Backbone as CSV, one residue per row, in Angstrom:
resi,resn,N_x,N_y,N_z,CA_x,CA_y,CA_z,C_x,C_y,C_z
1,MET,-17.089,2.752,-16.562,-15.471,2.977,-15.561,-16.515,2.678,-13.902
2,SER,-15.459,2.009,-12.789,-16.531,2.160,-12.186,-15.848,3.329,-11.137
3,ASP,-16.570,3.661,-10.399,-16.385,4.322,-9.034,-15.117,4.580,-8.145
4,LEU,-15.118,3.143,-7.767,-14.309,3.155,-6.579,-12.772,3.035,-7.484
5,LYS,-12.074,3.781,-6.140,-10.515,3.983,-6.780,-9.814,2.889,-5.824
6,ILE,-8.682,2.647,-6.218,-7.673,2.099,-5.148,-6.197,2.861,-5.460
7,ALA,-5.579,2.758,-4.831,-4.183,3.064,-4.890,-2.940,2.156,-4.474
8,VAL,-1.858,2.001,-5.933,-1.154,1.226,-5.360,-0.028,1.609,-4.262
9,ILE,0.146,1.514,-3.532,1.393,2.798,-2.433,2.647,1.846,-2.693
10,LEU,3.433,2.440,-3.439,5.005,1.917,-3.269,5.518,2.341,-2.338
11,GLY,6.267,1.601,-1.270,6.662,2.241,-0.094,8.044,1.797,0.318
12,SER,9.136,2.044,-1.219,10.272,2.383,-0.810,10.452,3.246,-2.074
13,THR,12.008,3.881,-1.327,12.115,5.105,-2.268,13.919,4.807,-2.310
14,ARG,14.053,3.998,-2.158,15.724,3.768,-2.339,15.874,3.819,-3.518
15,PRO,17.000,4.139,-3.389,17.521,4.355,-4.606,17.999,2.297,-5.581
16,GLY,17.557,1.988,-6.640,17.875,0.621,-7.238,16.582,-0.033,-6.494
17,ARG,15.470,0.726,-5.745,14.455,-0.737,-5.432,14.137,-1.594,-6.437
18,ASN,13.517,-2.508,-5.194,13.058,-3.564,-6.601,11.384,-3.140,-6.349
19,GLY,11.210,-2.401,-5.574,9.533,-2.162,-5.378,8.595,-1.884,-6.863
20,LYS,9.925,-1.068,-7.617,8.831,-0.845,-8.385,8.221,-1.545,-9.091
21,ALA,8.939,-2.536,-9.563,8.708,-3.740,-10.489,7.861,-4.560,-9.865
22,VAL,7.599,-4.538,-8.938,6.505,-5.189,-7.934,5.302,-4.698,-7.884
23,ALA,5.354,-3.549,-7.883,4.197,-2.404,-7.820,3.623,-2.209,-9.195
24,ASP,4.471,-1.598,-10.463,4.376,-2.080,-11.510,3.187,-3.359,-12.233
25,TRP,4.089,-4.591,-11.406,3.771,-5.235,-12.241,2.220,-6.188,-11.195
26,VAL,1.705,-5.471,-10.282,0.805,-5.197,-9.202,-0.646,-4.590,-10.523
27,VAL,-0.151,-3.589,-11.096,-1.071,-2.338,-11.291,-0.737,-2.825,-12.721
28,ASP,-0.462,-3.481,-13.491,-0.402,-4.582,-14.402,-1.920,-5.256,-14.533
29,ARG,-1.220,-6.226,-13.642,-2.611,-6.998,-13.754,-3.614,-6.509,-13.011
30,SER,-4.120,-5.185,-12.432,-5.455,-3.992,-12.464,-5.965,-4.295,-13.496
31,GLY,-5.413,-3.784,-14.496,-5.584,-3.215,-16.026,-6.920,-4.052,-16.774
32,ALA,-7.052,-5.416,-15.919,-7.915,-5.831,-16.804,-9.657,-5.785,-15.956
33,ARG,-8.990,-5.362,-14.446,-9.558,-5.463,-13.987,-11.542,-4.018,-14.391
34,THR,-12.524,-4.233,-14.191,-13.460,-3.191,-14.140,-14.156,-2.771,-13.176
35,GLY,-13.725,-3.945,-11.493,-14.690,-3.312,-10.571,-14.125,-2.313,-10.026
36,ALA,-12.833,-1.690,-10.008,-12.163,-0.460,-9.619,-11.321,0.146,-10.850
37,GLU,-10.771,1.517,-10.353,-9.613,1.759,-10.887,-8.593,2.098,-10.254
38,TYR,-7.128,1.299,-10.927,-6.082,1.858,-9.908,-5.082,2.315,-11.005
39,GLU,-4.750,2.907,-9.570,-4.020,4.381,-9.859,-2.337,3.500,-9.035
40,LEU,-1.044,4.383,-9.357,0.306,3.869,-8.299,0.423,5.301,-8.077
41,VAL,0.464,5.400,-6.627,1.339,6.465,-5.975,2.643,5.721,-5.400
42,ASP,3.565,6.949,-5.785,5.144,6.738,-5.257,5.264,7.263,-4.151
43,LEU,5.906,6.894,-3.525,6.347,7.193,-2.088,7.262,8.417,-2.413
44,ALA,7.914,8.117,-3.380,9.344,9.234,-4.263,8.729,10.219,-4.513
45,ASP,7.296,10.144,-5.005,6.608,11.518,-5.562,6.679,12.101,-4.358
46,PHE,6.080,11.725,-2.991,5.620,12.566,-2.311,6.818,12.356,-1.143
47,PRO,7.534,13.607,-1.078,9.020,13.918,-0.261,8.646,14.229,1.192
48,LEU,7.967,13.149,2.377,7.991,13.195,3.479,9.055,13.723,4.609
49,PRO,9.180,15.233,5.145,10.021,14.616,5.979,10.376,13.563,7.328
50,HIS,10.479,13.398,8.123,10.032,12.511,9.192,9.095,13.164,10.198
51,LEU,8.257,12.660,10.181,6.767,12.913,10.920,7.199,14.533,11.835
52,ASP,6.388,15.902,10.820,7.427,16.967,11.882,5.509,17.885,11.781
53,GLU,4.551,16.877,11.880,3.467,17.854,12.045,3.183,18.000,13.724
54,ALA,2.675,18.960,14.191,2.637,20.251,16.068,1.563,18.814,16.634
55,ILE,0.273,18.886,15.820,-0.512,18.304,16.086,-0.795,16.503,15.623
56,PRO,-1.284,16.242,16.630,-2.042,14.686,16.040,-2.598,14.562,14.828
57,PRO,-1.459,13.677,13.381,-3.223,13.811,12.951,-4.623,12.369,13.107
58,SER,-4.816,12.880,14.238,-6.537,12.431,14.064,-6.795,13.755,14.379
59,MET,-5.888,14.708,14.677,-7.593,15.984,14.891,-7.296,16.694,13.409
60,GLY,-6.560,15.886,12.384,-7.095,16.458,10.877,-6.435,17.722,10.266
61,GLN,-5.704,18.515,11.207,-5.673,20.277,11.542,-4.001,20.629,10.762
62,TYR,-3.362,19.831,9.928,-2.528,19.178,8.910,-1.952,21.087,8.612
63,GLN,-0.368,21.001,9.532,-0.133,22.883,8.959,1.003,22.479,7.260
64,GLY,1.642,21.562,7.274,2.627,21.493,5.995,2.005,21.258,4.809
65,GLU,2.700,21.940,3.889,2.194,22.020,2.483,2.431,20.813,2.321
66,HIS,3.498,20.004,2.561,3.409,18.238,1.857,2.520,17.510,2.563
67,THR,2.079,17.872,3.792,1.099,16.939,4.818,0.171,17.447,4.070
68,LYS,-0.403,18.184,3.844,-1.923,18.564,3.029,-1.824,18.120,1.587
69,ALA,-0.673,18.719,0.817,-0.625,17.542,-0.040,-0.867,16.172,-0.460
70,TRP,-0.202,15.438,0.630,-0.344,14.012,1.002,-2.201,13.960,1.239
71,ALA,-1.905,14.094,2.055,-3.777,14.077,2.372,-4.937,14.489,1.392
72,THR,-4.764,15.055,0.871,-5.355,15.399,-0.621,-5.391,13.927,-1.405
73,LYS,-4.234,13.961,-1.779,-4.140,12.668,-2.797,-4.532,11.481,-1.971
74,ILE,-4.127,10.882,-1.031,-4.743,9.572,0.188,-6.403,9.695,0.402
75,ALA,-6.966,10.599,0.625,-8.355,10.920,0.810,-9.163,10.246,-0.809
76,GLU,-8.281,10.215,-1.884,-8.596,10.458,-3.002,-9.503,9.288,-3.244
77,PHE,-8.557,8.014,-2.662,-9.357,6.352,-2.982,-10.160,6.201,-1.868
78,ASP,-10.473,4.869,-2.230,-10.894,4.333,-1.591,-10.664,2.622,-0.905
79,GLY,-9.324,2.611,-1.249,-8.560,1.296,-0.756,-7.741,1.487,-1.300
80,TYR,-6.535,0.518,-0.780,-4.837,1.318,-0.711,-4.584,-0.439,-0.861
81,ILE,-3.245,-0.351,-1.669,-2.365,-1.917,-1.912,-0.823,-1.370,-1.398
82,PHE,-0.742,-1.473,-0.208,0.563,-1.077,-0.165,1.839,-2.285,-0.681
83,VAL,2.407,-1.381,-0.958,3.537,-2.462,-1.386,4.610,-2.484,-1.058
84,THR,5.532,-3.403,-0.089,6.184,-3.111,0.909,7.743,-4.412,0.819
85,PRO,8.612,-2.968,0.829,9.377,-4.577,0.910,9.750,-5.024,3.364
86,GLU,10.477,-5.442,2.856,10.654,-6.229,4.497,12.342,-5.281,4.552
87,TYR,12.337,-5.050,5.723,13.337,-4.629,6.189,14.045,-4.743,8.030
88,ASN,15.026,-5.615,8.608,15.118,-6.195,9.961,13.645,-6.325,10.259
89,HIS,13.292,-7.601,9.928,12.018,-7.537,10.366,10.076,-7.052,10.252
90,SER,10.570,-6.357,9.209,9.062,-4.473,9.869,9.287,-3.988,8.113
91,THR,8.504,-3.463,7.542,8.567,-2.066,6.503,9.147,-1.604,6.656
92,SER,9.178,-0.951,5.532,10.549,0.298,5.212,9.961,1.834,6.274
93,ALA,10.768,2.426,6.644,10.598,3.270,6.988,9.867,4.792,6.736
94,VAL,10.210,5.088,5.068,9.312,5.548,4.413,8.001,5.341,4.272
95,LEU,8.027,4.476,4.749,6.195,3.709,4.414,5.451,3.772,5.667
96,LYS,6.368,2.885,6.798,6.013,3.905,8.119,4.955,4.995,8.229
97,ASN,6.531,6.400,8.132,6.167,7.504,8.085,4.699,8.224,7.277
98,ALA,4.776,7.856,6.295,4.348,7.899,5.294,2.169,7.807,5.658
99,ILE,2.405,6.705,6.293,1.143,6.290,6.899,0.847,7.012,8.461
100,ASP,2.194,7.463,9.379,1.894,8.037,10.151,1.348,9.796,10.356
101,TYR,1.645,10.008,8.924,1.421,11.416,8.768,-0.027,11.840,8.885
102,LEU,-0.937,10.866,8.734,-2.979,11.177,8.284,-4.074,10.059,9.546
103,TYR,-4.361,10.727,9.241,-5.742,9.402,10.407,-6.509,9.381,9.390
104,GLY,-7.206,10.521,9.564,-8.673,10.435,8.684,-8.802,9.870,7.240
105,GLU,-7.430,10.251,6.448,-8.032,9.783,5.210,-7.712,8.468,5.628
106,TRP,-7.606,7.805,5.951,-7.310,6.116,5.996,-8.713,5.063,7.018
107,ASN,-9.330,5.953,7.370,-10.921,5.579,8.024,-11.826,4.602,7.178
108,ASN,-12.043,3.702,7.494,-12.987,3.050,7.199,-12.700,3.254,5.550
109,LYS,-11.828,2.332,4.825,-11.210,1.982,3.897,-11.144,0.967,3.907
110,ALA,-10.260,0.531,2.616,-9.620,-0.781,2.393,-8.343,-1.177,2.156
111,ALA,-8.077,-2.261,2.911,-6.593,-2.408,2.953,-6.300,-3.548,2.221
112,ALA,-4.598,-3.783,1.478,-4.111,-4.727,1.100,-2.433,-5.498,0.843
113,PHE,-2.056,-5.788,1.041,-0.476,-6.118,0.976,0.286,-7.223,0.336
114,VAL,1.359,-6.170,-0.470,2.136,-6.993,-1.215,3.444,-7.087,-0.442
115,SER,4.309,-7.687,-0.285,5.425,-7.736,0.003,6.770,-8.740,-0.411
116,TYR,7.719,-7.931,-0.378,8.709,-8.892,-1.322,9.972,-9.058,-0.405
117,GLY,10.863,-10.136,0.057,11.814,-9.990,1.010,12.509,-11.307,0.455
118,SER,13.557,-11.369,1.812,14.479,-12.958,1.730,13.233,-14.067,1.919
119,LEU,12.525,-13.608,2.835,11.132,-14.366,3.611,10.484,-13.848,3.251
120,GLY,10.227,-12.987,1.831,8.887,-12.743,0.878,8.188,-11.838,1.650
121,GLY,8.896,-11.422,2.758,8.012,-10.091,3.545,6.900,-9.868,4.325
122,ALA,6.996,-10.880,4.213,5.667,-11.046,5.542,5.786,-10.745,6.911
123,ARG,6.914,-10.934,7.421,6.981,-10.238,8.872,6.608,-8.341,8.254
124,ALA,7.209,-8.112,7.337,6.659,-6.597,7.141,4.861,-6.635,7.025
125,ILE,4.185,-7.597,6.623,2.753,-7.514,6.713,2.014,-7.170,8.039
126,GLU,2.844,-8.128,8.553,2.449,-8.455,10.016,2.300,-6.936,10.415
127,HIS,3.094,-6.501,10.578,3.569,-5.962,11.237,2.642,-4.041,10.886
128,LEU,2.054,-4.040,9.097,1.304,-3.417,8.303,-0.433,-3.749,8.899
129,ARG,-0.498,-4.619,9.599,-2.144,-5.222,9.872,-2.413,-4.463,10.888
130,GLY,-0.864,-4.331,11.619,-1.800,-3.874,13.298,-1.672,-2.139,13.152
131,VAL,-0.666,-1.659,12.374,-0.784,-0.610,12.212,-2.621,0.114,11.295
132,ALA,-2.859,-1.017,10.632,-4.280,-0.800,9.596,-5.123,-0.845,10.823
133,SER,-5.251,-1.437,11.462,-6.253,-1.342,12.636,-6.296,-0.507,12.900
134,GLU,-4.994,-0.112,13.654,-5.289,1.368,14.692,-5.879,2.535,13.859
135,LEU,-6.013,2.568,12.717,-6.569,3.556,11.696,-7.756,3.004,11.097
136,GLN,-8.222,1.704,11.965,-9.625,1.809,11.107,-8.852,1.770,9.760
137,LEU,-8.453,1.056,9.581,-8.301,0.526,8.011,-8.643,-0.941,7.951
138,ALA,-9.449,-1.475,7.768,-10.004,-2.900,7.346,-9.030,-3.299,5.842
139,HIS,-8.511,-4.528,6.523,-7.053,-5.432,5.439,-7.794,-6.934,5.565
140,VAL,-7.614,-7.057,4.250,-8.137,-8.323,3.550,-7.223,-9.481,4.428
141,ARG,-7.839,-10.996,3.814,-6.650,-12.191,4.384,-5.805,-12.023,3.524
142,GLN,-5.727,-11.978,1.459,-5.494,-12.231,0.345,-4.250,-11.620,0.823
143,GLN,-2.622,-12.171,0.971,-1.547,-11.115,0.465,-0.573,-11.787,-0.519
144,LEU,0.280,-10.821,-0.886,0.915,-11.962,-2.347,2.446,-11.318,-1.154
145,SER,3.639,-12.452,-1.099,4.569,-12.267,-0.931,5.511,-12.969,-2.183
146,PHE,6.367,-12.092,-1.981,7.836,-12.975,-3.194,8.957,-12.550,-2.802
147,SER,9.507,-13.613,-2.936,10.987,-14.082,-2.660,11.921,-13.723,-3.266
148,LEU,12.743,-12.918,-2.284,14.267,-12.416,-3.408,14.753,-14.069,-3.760
149,PHE,14.564,-14.673,-3.107,15.773,-16.188,-3.874,14.448,-17.017,-5.169
150,THR,13.031,-16.903,-5.469,12.516,-17.667,-6.131,12.129,-16.472,-7.234
151,ASP,11.194,-15.218,-7.414,10.892,-14.129,-7.641,11.269,-13.032,-8.130
152,PHE,12.915,-13.157,-7.594,13.631,-12.113,-8.588,14.922,-13.292,-9.100
153,GLU,15.650,-12.578,-9.756,16.353,-13.165,-10.896,17.663,-12.103,-10.240
154,ASN,18.980,-13.239,-9.931,19.896,-12.172,-9.256,19.441,-11.193,-8.634
155,PHE,18.438,-11.408,-7.553,18.137,-10.420,-6.174,17.982,-9.414,-6.475
156,SER,17.486,-9.178,-8.592,17.083,-7.974,-8.799,15.960,-8.020,-10.054
157,VAL,15.668,-8.492,-10.777,14.913,-8.784,-11.624,14.162,-9.113,-11.577
158,PHE,12.690,-8.232,-11.153,11.277,-9.532,-10.803,10.947,-10.273,-11.868
159,LYS,10.771,-11.468,-11.450,10.200,-12.742,-12.320,9.956,-13.472,-11.687
160,PRO,8.029,-13.390,-10.877,7.283,-13.881,-10.719,6.357,-14.939,-10.992
161,GLY,6.472,-15.870,-10.118,5.838,-17.078,-10.461,4.123,-17.408,-10.976
162,GLU,4.512,-17.738,-11.661,2.724,-17.872,-12.330,1.381,-18.777,-11.363
163,GLN,2.204,-18.801,-10.204,1.200,-18.933,-9.023,0.429,-17.811,-8.199
164,HIS,1.300,-16.978,-8.499,0.937,-15.293,-8.013,0.257,-14.849,-8.685
165,ASP,-0.323,-15.185,-10.102,-1.177,-14.444,-11.076,-2.682,-14.620,-9.751
166,ALA,-3.018,-15.832,-9.637,-4.191,-16.216,-8.912,-4.590,-15.738,-7.372
167,ALA,-3.368,-16.091,-6.565,-3.692,-15.416,-5.485,-3.805,-13.366,-6.017
168,ALA,-3.525,-12.799,-6.635,-3.709,-11.662,-7.250,-4.883,-11.461,-7.634
169,THR,-5.615,-12.227,-8.105,-6.946,-12.129,-8.548,-8.067,-12.282,-7.209
170,THR,-7.411,-12.997,-6.408,-8.268,-13.205,-4.593,-8.241,-12.008,-4.228
171,LEU,-6.454,-11.426,-4.294,-6.496,-10.374,-3.169,-7.174,-8.822,-4.213
172,PHE,-7.618,-8.764,-5.379,-8.230,-7.410,-5.791,-9.671,-8.100,-5.416
173,ASP,-10.122,-9.339,-5.897,-11.736,-9.690,-5.453,-11.918,-9.330,-4.343
174,GLN,-11.035,-9.430,-3.004,-11.443,-9.093,-1.462,-11.121,-7.648,-1.593
175,LEU,-10.233,-7.280,-1.595,-9.882,-5.634,-1.731,-11.570,-4.852,-2.336
176,GLU,-11.733,-5.119,-3.513,-12.839,-4.259,-4.193,-13.935,-4.560,-3.616
177,SER,-14.368,-5.293,-2.893,-15.860,-6.186,-2.289,-15.976,-5.462,-1.292
178,TRP,-14.679,-5.377,-0.226,-14.455,-4.308,1.089,-14.349,-2.873,0.777
179,ALA,-13.430,-2.461,-0.181,-13.711,-1.154,0.006,-14.879,-0.974,-0.683
180,ARG,-16.337,-1.286,-1.895,-17.185,-0.993,-2.128,-18.109,-0.991,-0.917
181,ALA,-17.937,-1.945,0.225,-18.842,-2.203,1.638,-18.472,-0.886,2.236
182,LEU,-17.567,-0.989,2.251,-17.339,0.840,3.536,-17.273,1.844,2.796
183,LYS,-17.485,1.452,1.334,-17.495,3.351,1.209,-18.997,3.418,1.490
184,THR,-19.633,2.650,1.850,-21.402,3.107,1.825,-21.420,3.787,3.411
185,VAL,-20.577,3.139,4.504,-20.175,3.343,5.638,-19.018,5.386,5.635
186,ARG,-19.454,5.581,4.680,-18.212,6.917,4.953,-19.777,7.589,4.103
187,VAL,-20.254,7.691,3.458,-21.487,8.412,3.154,-22.135,8.997,3.931
């Protein structure tokens, strides 16, 4: 078993969300991998209010128990796959809020992005790339974008095309490579 740990962060808490099926698909595809251990981290399990820490996250002086629990969980990982819907040309508010809560826990780690939406969620990923850069979170080139029109039946049942399998393999390869390299920076 690898010592590399990757979180698949489900960035939607909406009732009836499509993201759970997408995140489960990512975790399922990661199951045969030997280079890293993948774990689903569902934001529904970490109910964070709108950012309520008085001290900036870059100081690392978290006060709220919810923040401390979130920080402890995120600190466990060497890399992340953010699964995001696209809402109004951006990511979900709950995902942006969860990211904004922390700083040092993200630094010098690797990230990849998986999105879904009417245009595949590409604009949500573009916003997340800028956020990741500010957090010193290195993001890989490969991304997965699922269209509500072609990868979901009736806009709600996830049935991705087979072409996504090869792209997922490339995403995993890039993410594991970068996460392993960045682990040496943090030591």
